[in-house]
PDB file of C-alpha atoms in Angstrom:
ATOM      1  CA  MET A  10       0.439  -0.027  -0.322  1.00 53.00           C
ATOM      2  CA  GLY A  11       1.628   3.353  -0.851  1.00 72.00           C
ATOM      3  CA  LYS A  12       2.100   6.632   1.114  1.00 89.00           C
ATOM      4  CA  PHE A  13      -1.505   8.589   0.860  1.00 95.00           C
ATOM      5  CA  CYS A  14      -4.008  10.321   2.942  1.00 95.00           C
ATOM      6  CA  GLU A  15      -7.013   8.100   3.932  1.00 94.00           C
ATOM      7  CA  ILE A  16      -8.845  12.012   4.650  1.00 92.00           C
ATOM      8  CA  CYS A  17      -8.509  13.933   1.194  1.00 94.00           C
ATOM      9  CA  ASP A  18      -7.414  10.856  -0.456  1.00 94.00           C
ATOM     10  CA  LYS A  19      -3.621  12.914  -1.327  1.00 94.00           C
ATOM     11  CA  ARG A  20      -1.269  10.645  -3.869  1.00 96.00           C
ATOM     12  CA  ALA A  21       1.740  11.004  -4.741  1.00 95.00           C
ATOM     13  CA  MET A  22       2.413  12.897  -8.107  1.00 96.00           C
ATOM     14  CA  SER A  23       5.095  12.771 -10.516  1.00 97.00           C
ATOM     15  CA  GLY A  24       7.043  14.581 -13.426  1.00 97.00           C
ATOM     16  CA  HIS A  25      10.053  14.920 -14.291  1.00 98.00           C
ATOM     17  CA  ARG A  26      14.190  15.871 -12.083  1.00 97.00           C
ATOM     18  CA  ILE A  27      15.517  18.667 -14.928  1.00 97.00           C
ATOM     19  CA  SER A  28      19.718  18.709 -14.928  1.00 97.00           C
ATOM     20  CA  HIS A  29      21.432  21.843 -15.877  1.00 98.00           C
ATOM     21  CA  SER A  30      22.020  20.249 -19.165  1.00 98.00           C
ATOM     22  CA  ASP A  31      18.361  19.593 -19.601  1.00 97.00           C
ATOM     23  CA  ARG A  32      18.416  15.966 -19.372  1.00 97.00           C
ATOM     24  CA  LYS A  33      14.726  14.995 -17.845  1.00 97.00           C
ATOM     25  CA  ALA A  34      14.544  11.336 -15.497  1.00 98.00           C
ATOM     26  CA  ASN A  35      11.355  10.542 -13.942  1.00 98.00           C
ATOM     27  CA  ARG A  36      10.941  11.159 -10.388  1.00 97.00           C
ATOM     28  CA  ARG A  37       7.482  11.306  -7.826  1.00 96.00           C
ATOM     29  CA  TRP A  38       7.053  13.531  -5.137  1.00 96.00           C
ATOM     30  CA  SER A  39       5.065  11.723  -2.321  1.00 95.00           C
ATOM     31  CA  PRO A  40       2.653  13.781   0.014  1.00 95.00           C
ATOM     32  CA  ASN A  41       4.131  14.303   3.980  1.00 96.00           C
ATOM     33  CA  VAL A  42       1.814  11.271   5.779  1.00 96.00           C
ATOM     34  CA  GLN A  43       1.704  11.093   9.196  1.00 94.00           C
ATOM     35  CA  LYS A  44       0.211   8.140  10.636  1.00 94.00           C
ATOM     36  CA  VAL A  45      -2.045  10.379  13.699  1.00 93.00           C
ATOM     37  CA  ARG A  46      -4.436   8.514  16.366  1.00 93.00           C
ATOM     38  CA  VAL A  47      -7.416   9.847  14.761  1.00 92.00           C
ATOM     39  CA  GLN A  48     -11.479   9.776  16.303  1.00 90.00           C
ATOM     40  CA  VAL A  49     -13.967   8.094  14.002  1.00 87.00           C
ATOM     41  CA  GLY A  50     -17.290   8.446  15.130  1.00 87.00           C
ATOM     42  CA  GLY A  51     -16.189   8.206  18.816  1.00 86.00           C
ATOM     43  CA  VAL A  52     -13.670   5.457  18.108  1.00 89.00           C
ATOM     44  CA  PRO A  53      -9.678   6.406  18.179  1.00 91.00           C
ATOM     45  CA  MET A  54      -8.029   4.865  15.592  1.00 92.00           C
ATOM     46  CA  ARG A  55      -4.933   4.897  13.870  1.00 93.00           C
ATOM     47  CA  LYS A  56      -4.651   6.680  10.170  1.00 94.00           C
ATOM     48  CA  ASN A  57      -2.855   8.350   7.407  1.00 95.00           C
ATOM     49  CA  VAL A  58      -3.368  11.803   7.655  1.00 94.00           C
ATOM     50  CA  CYS A  59      -1.179  14.282   5.680  1.00 95.00           C
ATOM     51  CA  THR A  60       0.089  17.543   7.052  1.00 93.00           C
ATOM     52  CA  ARG A  61      -2.684  19.354   5.567  1.00 94.00           C
ATOM     53  CA  CYS A  62      -5.749  17.799   7.128  1.00 92.00           C
ATOM     54  CA  LEU A  63      -3.711  17.627  10.098  1.00 91.00           C
ATOM     55  CA  ARG A  64      -2.693  21.757  10.401  1.00 93.00           C
ATOM     56  CA  SER A  65      -6.526  22.480   9.052  1.00 93.00           C
ATOM     57  CA  GLY A  66      -8.504  21.194  11.056  1.00 87.00           C
ATOM     58  CA  ASN A  67     -10.443  18.232   9.018  1.00 86.00           C
ATOM     59  CA  ILE A  68      -9.580  15.671  11.948  1.00 88.00           C
ATOM     60  CA  GLU A  69     -10.553  15.236  15.795  1.00 87.00           C
ATOM     61  CA  ARG A  70      -7.125  13.543  17.042  1.00 89.00           C
ATOM     62  CA  ALA A  71      -7.857  11.434  19.336  1.00 88.00           C
ATOM     63  CA  LEU A  72      -6.821  11.673  22.880  1.00 85.00           C
ATOM     64  CA  PRO A  73      -3.575   9.606  24.404  1.00 82.00           C
ATOM     65  CA  ARG A  74      -4.103   6.222  25.848  1.00 75.00           C
ATOM     66  CA  ALA A  75      -3.197   6.829  29.670  1.00 73.00           C
ATOM     67  CA  THR A  76      -5.516   9.540  28.950  1.00 64.00           C
ATOM     68  CA  THR A  77      -8.658   7.521  27.898  1.00 58.00           C
ATOM     69  CA  VAL A  78      -7.333   4.910  30.594  1.00 60.00           C
ATOM     70  CA  ALA A  79      -7.009   6.979  33.470  1.00 63.00           C
ATOM     71  CA  THR A  80     -10.055   9.037  33.013  1.00 67.00           C
ATOM     72  CA  GLU A  81     -12.460   5.467  33.067  1.00 67.00           C
ATOM     73  CA  ALA A  82     -11.108   4.252  35.776  1.00 59.00           C
TER      74      ALA A  82
END
């Protein structure tokens, strides 16, 4: 499974690496994807999320596990 954002479906882009002599070689730009604990429907789960979605607030981050266990007890 490749690197992609599970929220906005951002995936790798392709293009050329261009040298000074104007030779073109294929290359890929991969998105900055982080594995984060996200709250989905009240249930915390791990998802691959790009940093754009993290900064814009498109997701609700889950509390750390130690915090959730301590509050329930």
